[in-house]
Amino acid sequence: MAKVNKTIHSSRRKSRKAHFTAPSSVRRVIMSAPLSKELREKHNARSIPIRKDDEVLITRGTNKGREGKVTSVYRLKYVIHVERVSREKSNGQSVPIGIHPSKCVVTKLKLDKDRENILERISKGRQQRMGGNKKDGD
């Protein structure tokens, strides 16, 4: 079988190295979260890089079903911290639990000019791809 993507290495060793030594700009893209069904229909995009102040629903793990606002995006650890999703330390201090963005669904976006441009760009690309794949006879 031929390699699917020539720019990404198929070696486990090199892929892991690339992942764990990735710069912040690349980590932002890796830390994308899927959009909810309503947002997917509205913006014609499947996922988007997560951002502080987005509202998410956790879909996997022990906190499944919990909803809240993203308080921080911890790119170094590849996790996000969600409001009211924390655990108590033995000394009584509260510590936020890190959740990977792929295990969440974005229910509400914090939109500004840049974010709208990103969604528009994604949508335009999807429309072009859809238009190119469809046959004229149908």
CSV table of C-alpha atoms in Angstrom, one decimal:
chain,number,residue,atom,x,y,z
A,1,MET,CA,0.0,0.0,0.0
A,2,ALA,CA,1.3,3.5,-0.9
A,3,LYS,CA,1.8,6.2,1.6
A,4,VAL,CA,-1.3,8.3,2.1
A,5,ASN,CA,0.4,11.7,2.9
A,6,LYS,CA,3.9,12.3,1.8
A,7,THR,CA,4.5,15.2,4.2
A,8,ILE,CA,3.8,13.1,7.3
A,9,HIS,CA,6.1,10.3,8.3
A,10,SER,CA,4.7,6.9,8.8
A,11,SER,CA,7.4,5.8,11.2
A,12,ARG,CA,6.0,5.5,14.7
A,13,ARG,CA,9.3,6.8,16.2
A,14,LYS,CA,9.4,9.9,14.0
A,15,SER,CA,5.6,10.6,14.3
A,16,ARG,CA,5.9,10.5,18.1
A,17,LYS,CA,8.9,12.8,18.0
A,18,ALA,CA,7.1,15.2,15.7
A,19,HIS,CA,4.0,15.2,18.0
A,20,PHE,CA,5.9,15.8,21.3
A,21,THR,CA,8.3,18.4,20.0
A,22,ALA,CA,5.7,20.3,17.9
A,23,PRO,CA,5.7,24.1,18.2
A,24,SER,CA,2.8,25.9,19.7
A,25,SER,CA,1.4,26.9,16.3
A,26,VAL,CA,1.1,23.2,15.3
A,27,ARG,CA,-0.2,22.2,18.7
A,28,ARG,CA,-3.1,24.6,18.2
A,29,VAL,CA,-4.2,22.7,15.1
A,30,ILE,CA,-3.7,19.3,16.8
A,31,MET,CA,-5.8,20.5,19.7
A,32,SER,CA,-9.0,20.8,17.6
A,33,ALA,CA,-12.4,19.8,18.9
A,34,PRO,CA,-15.4,18.6,16.9
A,35,LEU,CA,-18.4,20.9,16.7
A,36,SER,CA,-21.9,20.0,17.9
A,37,LYS,CA,-24.5,18.9,15.3
A,38,GLU,CA,-26.2,22.3,15.3
A,39,LEU,CA,-22.9,24.3,14.9
A,40,ARG,CA,-21.8,21.8,12.2
A,41,GLU,CA,-24.9,22.6,10.2
A,42,LYS,CA,-24.7,26.3,10.8
A,43,HIS,CA,-21.0,26.8,10.0
A,44,ASN,CA,-20.4,23.9,7.6
A,45,ALA,CA,-17.3,22.8,9.5
A,46,ARG,CA,-16.6,19.6,11.4
A,47,SER,CA,-14.0,20.8,13.9
A,48,ILE,CA,-12.1,23.9,14.9
A,49,PRO,CA,-9.1,24.6,17.1
A,50,ILE,CA,-10.3,25.1,20.6
A,51,ARG,CA,-10.0,28.4,22.4
A,52,LYS,CA,-10.5,29.9,25.8
A,53,ASP,CA,-14.2,30.9,26.5
A,54,ASP,CA,-15.6,28.2,24.2
A,55,GLU,CA,-18.3,26.1,25.8
A,56,VAL,CA,-17.8,22.4,25.6
A,57,LEU,CA,-19.5,19.1,26.5
A,58,ILE,CA,-17.2,16.3,27.7
A,59,THR,CA,-18.0,13.1,25.7
A,60,ARG,CA,-15.5,10.6,27.1
A,61,GLY,CA,-14.0,9.5,30.5
A,62,THR,CA,-15.2,9.8,34.0
A,63,ASN,CA,-16.5,13.4,33.4
A,64,LYS,CA,-18.6,12.4,30.5
A,65,GLY,CA,-21.7,14.6,30.1
A,66,ARG,CA,-20.3,17.5,32.1
A,67,GLU,CA,-20.6,20.9,30.4
A,68,GLY,CA,-18.7,24.1,31.0
A,69,LYS,CA,-16.6,26.9,29.7
A,70,VAL,CA,-12.9,26.4,28.7
A,71,THR,CA,-10.9,28.2,31.3
A,72,SER,CA,-7.5,27.5,29.8
A,73,VAL,CA,-5.9,25.8,26.8
A,74,TYR,CA,-2.7,24.1,28.0
A,75,ARG,CA,-0.8,23.6,24.8
A,76,LEU,CA,2.3,22.2,26.4
A,77,LYS,CA,0.4,19.3,27.9
A,78,TYR,CA,-2.2,19.0,25.0
A,79,VAL,CA,-5.1,19.5,27.4
A,80,ILE,CA,-7.8,22.0,28.2
A,81,HIS,CA,-9.2,22.9,31.6
A,82,VAL,CA,-13.0,23.2,31.9
A,83,GLU,CA,-14.9,25.2,34.4
A,84,ARG,CA,-16.0,23.2,37.5
A,85,VAL,CA,-14.2,20.1,36.3
A,86,SER,CA,-11.6,19.6,39.0
A,87,ARG,CA,-10.5,17.3,41.8
A,88,GLU,CA,-9.5,17.8,45.4
A,89,LYS,CA,-5.9,17.3,46.5
A,90,SER,CA,-5.2,15.7,49.8
A,91,ASN,CA,-4.6,19.1,51.4
A,92,GLY,CA,-8.0,20.3,50.2
A,93,GLN,CA,-6.8,22.4,47.3
A,94,SER,CA,-8.8,22.2,44.1
A,95,VAL,CA,-7.0,21.3,40.9
A,96,PRO,CA,-8.4,21.4,37.4
A,97,ILE,CA,-8.5,18.1,35.4
A,98,GLY,CA,-6.9,18.2,32.0
A,99,ILE,CA,-9.1,16.9,29.1
A,100,HIS,CA,-8.0,16.4,25.6
A,101,PRO,CA,-10.0,18.5,23.1
A,102,SER,CA,-10.9,15.6,20.9
A,103,LYS,CA,-12.8,14.1,23.8
A,104,CYS,CA,-15.1,17.2,23.9
A,105,VAL,CA,-17.8,18.7,21.7
A,106,VAL,CA,-17.9,22.4,21.2
A,107,THR,CA,-21.5,23.6,22.0
A,108,LYS,CA,-20.9,27.3,21.9
A,109,LEU,CA,-18.2,29.2,20.1
A,110,LYS,CA,-16.6,32.5,21.2
A,111,LEU,CA,-16.8,34.3,17.9
A,112,ASP,CA,-14.7,37.3,16.8
A,113,LYS,CA,-13.5,38.6,13.4
A,114,ASP,CA,-10.6,36.1,13.1
A,115,ARG,CA,-12.7,33.1,14.2
A,116,GLU,CA,-15.4,34.0,11.7
A,117,ASN,CA,-12.8,34.2,8.9
A,118,ILE,CA,-11.4,30.8,9.9
A,119,LEU,CA,-14.9,29.2,9.8
A,120,GLU,CA,-15.6,30.9,6.5
A,121,ARG,CA,-12.4,29.5,5.0
A,122,ILE,CA,-13.1,26.0,6.2
A,123,SER,CA,-16.7,26.2,4.8
A,124,LYS,CA,-15.5,27.5,1.5
A,125,GLY,CA,-13.0,24.7,1.2
A,126,ARG,CA,-15.6,22.1,2.0
A,127,GLN,CA,-18.0,23.5,-0.6
A,128,GLN,CA,-15.3,23.4,-3.3
A,129,ARG,CA,-14.5,19.8,-2.4
A,130,MET,CA,-18.2,18.8,-2.5
A,131,GLY,CA,-18.7,20.6,-5.8
A,132,GLY,CA,-15.7,18.9,-7.3
A,133,ASN,CA,-16.8,15.4,-6.3
A,134,LYS,CA,-20.4,15.5,-7.5
A,135,LYS,CA,-21.2,14.3,-11.0
A,136,ASP,CA,-23.1,16.6,-13.4
A,137,GLY,CA,-25.5,13.8,-14.4
A,138,ASP,CA,-27.1,13.5,-11.0
